Coordinates of C-alpha atoms in Angstrom, one line a residue:
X1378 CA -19.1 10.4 -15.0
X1379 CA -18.2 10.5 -11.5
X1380 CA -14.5 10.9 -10.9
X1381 CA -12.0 9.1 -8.2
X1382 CA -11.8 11.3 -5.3
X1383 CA -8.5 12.6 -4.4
X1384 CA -7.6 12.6 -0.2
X1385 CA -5.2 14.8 1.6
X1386 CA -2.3 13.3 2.7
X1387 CA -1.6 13.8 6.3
X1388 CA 0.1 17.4 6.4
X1389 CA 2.2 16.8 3.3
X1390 CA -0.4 18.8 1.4
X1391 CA -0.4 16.2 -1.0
X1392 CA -3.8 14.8 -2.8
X1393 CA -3.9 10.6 -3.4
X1394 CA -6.0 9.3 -5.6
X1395 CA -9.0 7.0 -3.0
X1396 CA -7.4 3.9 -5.1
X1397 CA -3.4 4.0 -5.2
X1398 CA -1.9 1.5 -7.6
X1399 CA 0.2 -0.8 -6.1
X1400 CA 3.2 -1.4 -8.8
X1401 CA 4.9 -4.8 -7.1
X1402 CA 2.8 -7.2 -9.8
X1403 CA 5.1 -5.6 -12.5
X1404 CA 8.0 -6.8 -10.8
X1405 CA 6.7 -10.3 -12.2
X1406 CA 6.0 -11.0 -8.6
X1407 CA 2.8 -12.8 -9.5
X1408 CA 3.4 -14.1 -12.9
X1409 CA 4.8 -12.2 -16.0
X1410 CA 4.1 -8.9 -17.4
X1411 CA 5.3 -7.8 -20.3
X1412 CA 6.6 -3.9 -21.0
X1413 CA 3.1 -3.3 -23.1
X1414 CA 1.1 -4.6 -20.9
X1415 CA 2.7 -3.1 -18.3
X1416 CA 2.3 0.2 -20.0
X1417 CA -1.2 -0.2 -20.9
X1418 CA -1.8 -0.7 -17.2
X1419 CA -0.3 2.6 -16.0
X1420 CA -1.5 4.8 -18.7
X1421 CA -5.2 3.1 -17.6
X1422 CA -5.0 4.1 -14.2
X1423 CA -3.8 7.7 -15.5
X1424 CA -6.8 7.8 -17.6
X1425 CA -9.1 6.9 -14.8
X1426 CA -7.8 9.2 -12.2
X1427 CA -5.5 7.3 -10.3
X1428 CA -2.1 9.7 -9.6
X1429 CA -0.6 7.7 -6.5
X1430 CA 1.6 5.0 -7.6
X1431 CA 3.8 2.6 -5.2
X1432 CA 6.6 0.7 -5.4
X1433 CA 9.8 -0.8 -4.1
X1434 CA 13.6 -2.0 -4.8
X1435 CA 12.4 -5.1 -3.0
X1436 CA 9.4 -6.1 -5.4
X1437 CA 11.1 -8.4 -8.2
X1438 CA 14.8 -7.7 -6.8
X1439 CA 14.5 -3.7 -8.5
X1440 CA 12.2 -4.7 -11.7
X1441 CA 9.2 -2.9 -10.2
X1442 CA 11.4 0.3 -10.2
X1443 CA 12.5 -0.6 -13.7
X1444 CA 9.4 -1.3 -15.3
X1445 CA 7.0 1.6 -13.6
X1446 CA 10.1 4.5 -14.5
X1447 CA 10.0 2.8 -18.1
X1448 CA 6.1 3.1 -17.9
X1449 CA 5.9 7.1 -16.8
X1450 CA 8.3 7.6 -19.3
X1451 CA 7.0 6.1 -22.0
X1452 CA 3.0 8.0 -21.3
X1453 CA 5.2 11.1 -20.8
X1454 CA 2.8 12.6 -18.3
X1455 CA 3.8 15.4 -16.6
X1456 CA 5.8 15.4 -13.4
X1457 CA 3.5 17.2 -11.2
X1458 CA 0.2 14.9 -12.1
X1459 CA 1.6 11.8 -10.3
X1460 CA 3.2 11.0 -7.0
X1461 CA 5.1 8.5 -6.6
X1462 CA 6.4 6.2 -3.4
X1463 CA 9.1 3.7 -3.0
X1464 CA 11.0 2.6 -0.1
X1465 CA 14.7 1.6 0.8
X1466 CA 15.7 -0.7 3.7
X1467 CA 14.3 -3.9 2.3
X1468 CA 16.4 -5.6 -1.2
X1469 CA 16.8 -8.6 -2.6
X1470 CA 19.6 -9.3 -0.6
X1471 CA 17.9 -8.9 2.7
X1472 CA 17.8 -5.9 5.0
X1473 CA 20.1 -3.1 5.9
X1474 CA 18.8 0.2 7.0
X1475 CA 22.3 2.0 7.4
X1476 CA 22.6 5.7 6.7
X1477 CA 25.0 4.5 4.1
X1478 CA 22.8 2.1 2.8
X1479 CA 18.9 4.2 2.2
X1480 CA 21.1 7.2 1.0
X1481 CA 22.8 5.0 -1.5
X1482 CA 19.3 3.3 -2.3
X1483 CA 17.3 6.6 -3.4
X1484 CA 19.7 7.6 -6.1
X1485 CA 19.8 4.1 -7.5
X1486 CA 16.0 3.9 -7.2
X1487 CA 15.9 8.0 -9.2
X1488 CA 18.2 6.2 -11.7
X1489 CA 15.7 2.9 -12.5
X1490 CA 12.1 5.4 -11.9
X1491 CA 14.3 8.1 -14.3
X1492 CA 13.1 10.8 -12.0
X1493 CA 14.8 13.6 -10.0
X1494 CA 12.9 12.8 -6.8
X1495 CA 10.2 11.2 -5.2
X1496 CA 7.4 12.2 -3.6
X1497 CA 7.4 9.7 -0.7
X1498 CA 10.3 7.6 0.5
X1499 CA 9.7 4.8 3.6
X1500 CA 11.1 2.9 5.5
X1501 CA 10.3 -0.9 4.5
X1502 CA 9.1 -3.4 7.2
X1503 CA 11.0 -1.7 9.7
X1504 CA 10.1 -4.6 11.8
X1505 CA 12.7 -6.6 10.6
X1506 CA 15.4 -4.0 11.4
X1507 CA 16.5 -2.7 14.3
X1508 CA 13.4 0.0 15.3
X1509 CA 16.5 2.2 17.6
X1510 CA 18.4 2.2 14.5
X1511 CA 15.2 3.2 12.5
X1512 CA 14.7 6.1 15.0
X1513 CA 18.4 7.4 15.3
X1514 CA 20.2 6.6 12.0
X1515 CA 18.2 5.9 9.4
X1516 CA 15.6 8.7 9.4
X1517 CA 18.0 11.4 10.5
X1518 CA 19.7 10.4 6.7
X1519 CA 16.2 10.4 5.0
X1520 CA 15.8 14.1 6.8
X1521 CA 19.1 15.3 5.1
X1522 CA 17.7 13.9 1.2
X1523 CA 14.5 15.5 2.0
X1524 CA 16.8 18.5 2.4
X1525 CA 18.7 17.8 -0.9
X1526 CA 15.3 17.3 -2.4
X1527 CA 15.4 14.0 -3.5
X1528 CA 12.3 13.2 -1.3
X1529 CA 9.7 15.2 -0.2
X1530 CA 8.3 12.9 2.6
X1531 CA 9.1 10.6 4.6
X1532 CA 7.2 7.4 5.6
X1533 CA 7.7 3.6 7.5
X1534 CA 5.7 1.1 7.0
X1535 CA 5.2 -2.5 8.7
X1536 CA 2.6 -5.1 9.5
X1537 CA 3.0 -5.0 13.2
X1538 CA 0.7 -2.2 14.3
X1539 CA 3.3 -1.4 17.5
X1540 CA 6.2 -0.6 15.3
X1541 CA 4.4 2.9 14.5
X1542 CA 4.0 4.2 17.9
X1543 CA 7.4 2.7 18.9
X1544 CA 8.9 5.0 16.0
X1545 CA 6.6 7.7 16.0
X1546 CA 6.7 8.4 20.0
X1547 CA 10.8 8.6 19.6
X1548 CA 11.3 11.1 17.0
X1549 CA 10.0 14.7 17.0
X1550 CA 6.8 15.6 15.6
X1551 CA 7.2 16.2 11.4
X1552 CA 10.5 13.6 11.1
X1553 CA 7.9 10.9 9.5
X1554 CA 5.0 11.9 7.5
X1555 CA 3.4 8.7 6.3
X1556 CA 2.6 5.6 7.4
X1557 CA 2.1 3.0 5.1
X1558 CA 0.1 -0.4 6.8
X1559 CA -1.4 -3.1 5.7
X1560 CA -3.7 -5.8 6.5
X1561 CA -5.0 -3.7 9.3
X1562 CA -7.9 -2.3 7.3
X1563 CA -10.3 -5.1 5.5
X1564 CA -13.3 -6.4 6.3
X1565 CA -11.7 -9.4 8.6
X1566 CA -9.2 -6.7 10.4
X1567 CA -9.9 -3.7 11.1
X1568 CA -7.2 -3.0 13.8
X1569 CA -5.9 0.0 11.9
X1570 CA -8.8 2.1 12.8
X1571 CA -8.3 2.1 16.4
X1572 CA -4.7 4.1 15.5
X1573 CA -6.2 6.6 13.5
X1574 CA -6.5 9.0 16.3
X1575 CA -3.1 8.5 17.1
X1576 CA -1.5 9.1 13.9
X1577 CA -3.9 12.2 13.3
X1578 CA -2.3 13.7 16.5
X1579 CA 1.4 13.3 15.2
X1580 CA 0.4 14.8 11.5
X1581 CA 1.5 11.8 10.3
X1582 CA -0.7 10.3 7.0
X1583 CA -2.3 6.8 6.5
X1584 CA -2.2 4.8 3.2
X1585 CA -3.1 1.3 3.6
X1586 CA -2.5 -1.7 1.7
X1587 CA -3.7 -5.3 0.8
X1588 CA -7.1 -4.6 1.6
X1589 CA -7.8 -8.6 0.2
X1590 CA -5.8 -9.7 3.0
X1591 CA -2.9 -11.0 0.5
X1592 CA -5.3 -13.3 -1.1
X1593 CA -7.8 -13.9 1.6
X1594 CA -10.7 -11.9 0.5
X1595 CA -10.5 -13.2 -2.5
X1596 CA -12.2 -16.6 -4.6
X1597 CA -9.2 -18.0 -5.1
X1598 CA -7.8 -17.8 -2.4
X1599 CA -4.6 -16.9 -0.5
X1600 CA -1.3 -18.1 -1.7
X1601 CA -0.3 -21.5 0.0
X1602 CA 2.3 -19.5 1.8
X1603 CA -0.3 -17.4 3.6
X1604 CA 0.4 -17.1 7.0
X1605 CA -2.7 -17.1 8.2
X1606 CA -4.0 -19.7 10.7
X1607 CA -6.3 -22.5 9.1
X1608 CA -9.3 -20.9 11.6
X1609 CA -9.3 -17.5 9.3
X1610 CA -8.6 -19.2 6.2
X1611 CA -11.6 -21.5 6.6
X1612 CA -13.5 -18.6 7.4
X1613 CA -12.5 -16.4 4.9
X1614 CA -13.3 -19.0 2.1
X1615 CA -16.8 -19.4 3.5
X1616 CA -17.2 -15.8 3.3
X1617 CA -16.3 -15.8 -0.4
X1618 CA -18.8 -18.8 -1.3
X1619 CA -21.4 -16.9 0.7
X1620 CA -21.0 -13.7 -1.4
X1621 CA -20.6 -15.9 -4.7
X1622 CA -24.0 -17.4 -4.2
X1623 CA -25.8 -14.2 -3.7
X1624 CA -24.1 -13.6 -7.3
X1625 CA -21.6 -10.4 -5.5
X1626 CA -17.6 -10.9 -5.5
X1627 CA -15.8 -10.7 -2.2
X1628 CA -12.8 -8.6 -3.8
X1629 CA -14.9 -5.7 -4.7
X1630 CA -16.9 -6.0 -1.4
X1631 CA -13.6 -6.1 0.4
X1632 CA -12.3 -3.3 -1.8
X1633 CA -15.4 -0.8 -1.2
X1634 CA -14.9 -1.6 2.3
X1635 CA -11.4 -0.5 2.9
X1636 CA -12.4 2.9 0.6
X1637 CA -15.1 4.0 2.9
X1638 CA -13.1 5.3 5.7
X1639 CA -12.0 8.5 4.2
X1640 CA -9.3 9.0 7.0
X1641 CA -7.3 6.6 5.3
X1642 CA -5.6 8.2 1.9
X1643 CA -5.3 5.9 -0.3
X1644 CA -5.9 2.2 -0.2
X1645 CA -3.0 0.5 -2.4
X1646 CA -3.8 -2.2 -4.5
X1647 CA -1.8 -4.5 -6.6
X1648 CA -2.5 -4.3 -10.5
X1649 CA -1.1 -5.6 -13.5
X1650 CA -3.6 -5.5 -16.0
X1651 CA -6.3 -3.0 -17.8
X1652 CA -8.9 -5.3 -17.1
X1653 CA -7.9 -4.7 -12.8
X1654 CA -7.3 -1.2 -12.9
X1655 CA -10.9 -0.3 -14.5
X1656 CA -12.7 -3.1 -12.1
X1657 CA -10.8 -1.3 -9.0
X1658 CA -11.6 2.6 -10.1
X1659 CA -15.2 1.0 -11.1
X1660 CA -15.8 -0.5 -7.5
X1661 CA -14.1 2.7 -6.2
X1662 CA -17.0 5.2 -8.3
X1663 CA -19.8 2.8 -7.0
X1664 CA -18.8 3.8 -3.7
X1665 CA -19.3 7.4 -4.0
X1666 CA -22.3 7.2 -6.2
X1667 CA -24.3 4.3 -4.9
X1668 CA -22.8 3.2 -1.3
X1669 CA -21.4 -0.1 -0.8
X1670 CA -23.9 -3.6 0.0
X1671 CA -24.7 -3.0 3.3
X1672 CA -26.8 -6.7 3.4
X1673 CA -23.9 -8.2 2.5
X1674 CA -21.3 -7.0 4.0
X1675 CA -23.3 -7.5 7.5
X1676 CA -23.9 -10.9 6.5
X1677 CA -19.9 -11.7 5.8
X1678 CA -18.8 -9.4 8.7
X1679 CA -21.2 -12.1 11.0
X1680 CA -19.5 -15.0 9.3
X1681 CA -16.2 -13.2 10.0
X1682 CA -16.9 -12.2 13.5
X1683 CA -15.7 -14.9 15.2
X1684 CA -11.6 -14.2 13.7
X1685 CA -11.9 -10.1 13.7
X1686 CA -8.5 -8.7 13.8
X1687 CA -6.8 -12.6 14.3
X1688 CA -3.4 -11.4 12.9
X1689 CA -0.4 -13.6 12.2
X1690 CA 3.4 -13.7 12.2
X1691 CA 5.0 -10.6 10.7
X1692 CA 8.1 -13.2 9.5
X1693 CA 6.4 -14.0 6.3
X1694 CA 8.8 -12.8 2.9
X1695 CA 6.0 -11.2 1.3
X1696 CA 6.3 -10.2 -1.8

């Protein structure tokens, strides 16, 4: 059976599974999940390949942590078969990217994960902080737990796309190691690739997320919270009935889509359930055996066309 590829990261040196698993659904964040099933889900993914996992004090107010470091624990997999990224900056409470504050943040996420350190530690919508803080404060303190070994990289991440470069232009080549975007790379927006270039000549790597758009891409549906304007919403749900006809599913269309640019590491995607993790790793096998649906992704990239890269407010509390 043909396996998930594994991507370098950047010039960490790392290896990310194509499909990262995105751990904020077992922070409850879209209904409940129970400790078994939560279980079940990681041990799946580990079974199928995947070795990148992602997560956040933010998502569910610290339970992701809790419940992904009760998770590894409980499979008992070895430390050096997964890699594993959370972030500090963004809580609950709101936002605070002090030195204080992220240095205090990663021993209180080592403590819920029950590991030693992590493999990746960002920066979380830094467009909600102060970016001259970003630059000057709080990764010079992520630079000195890198040091201390508590983190081994060092990413930001944001919706904005200018937020990188503003960052990335200020501090000296090798102080960031990651960006983590989203949004930027699915079939309605692909305004990610154009900085691919950019981020290959600071040696920084690219994981990107929500490549359904939040909810877009999907069905269902986005969220009713969805800040998208009712122009790409429309859109997008014509999309999905087009694809629906033709008897395909505009998730896994969107999903193979975001996979097929192998500059981009990893793409993350929320799971909370067996049933998910095998239909993601499935659509992500396809890819490299059989090539994605060329007729019909032309066919929704035409229905699309006239909101390509239409992006909206970064002000949204996502979850």
């Amino acid at each position: 059976m043909a396996k998930l590829e594994l991507r370098e990261l950047g010039n960490t040196g790392l290896k990310l599974s194509s499909v990262g698993f995105g751990a904020s659904p077992l922070g409850n964040v879209f209904g409940n999940v129970s400790e078994k099933d939560a279980i079940d889900t990681v041990r799946e993914a580990l079974n199928l390949g995947i070795n990148f996992f992602d997560t956040s004090p933010y998502y569910g107010d610290t339970l992701s942590e809790t419940m992904l470091g009760k998770c590894l624990e409980a499979i008992g997999v070895p430390r050096d078969q997964f890699i594993v990224s959370t972030k500090c900056g963004r809580y609950g409470s709101g936002f605070d990217f002090s030195a204080e504050r992220v240095t205090k943040s990663i021993d209180e996420s080592l403590s819920r994960l029950k590991l030693d350190y992590v493999d990746i530690l960002q920066c979380h919508d830094i467009e909600f902080g102060d970016l001259d803080q970003i630059v000057n404060e709080t990764i010079p303190a992520l630079q000195k737990l890198k040091k201390e070994g508590k983190i081994r990289f060092i990413g930001i991440t944001g919706l904005p796309m200018e937020v990188f470069s503003y960052v990335l232009d200020r501090v000296p080549i090798g102080s960031v190691d990651v960006v983590l975007s989203y949004c930027h790379y699915s079939i309605n927006d692909t305004a990610l690739e154009d900085m691919l270039p950019y981020f290959k000549s600071k040696g920084v790597g690219v994981i990107s997320a929500s490549p359904l758009a939040m909810g877009l891409l999907t069905e269902r549906g986005p969220p009713e919270w969805h800040p998208a304007s009712p122009e790409l919403k429309s859109a997008c749900k014509a999309a999905a009935a087009h694809c629906k006809e033709k008897g395909k599913n505009i998730s896994k269309l969107s999903l193979q889509f975001s996979l097929s640019n192998k500059e981009i590491s990893s793409v993350l995607v929320g799971m909370n359930s067996v049933q998910q993790v095998v239909e993601n790793v499935d659509a992500a096998v396809e890819l490299t055996t059989v090539w994605k649906d060329e007729d019909t992704l032309l066919e929704v990239e035409t229905i699309l066309q006239p909101v390509k890269n239409q992006s909206w407010p970064s002000g949204i509390q996502k979850s």
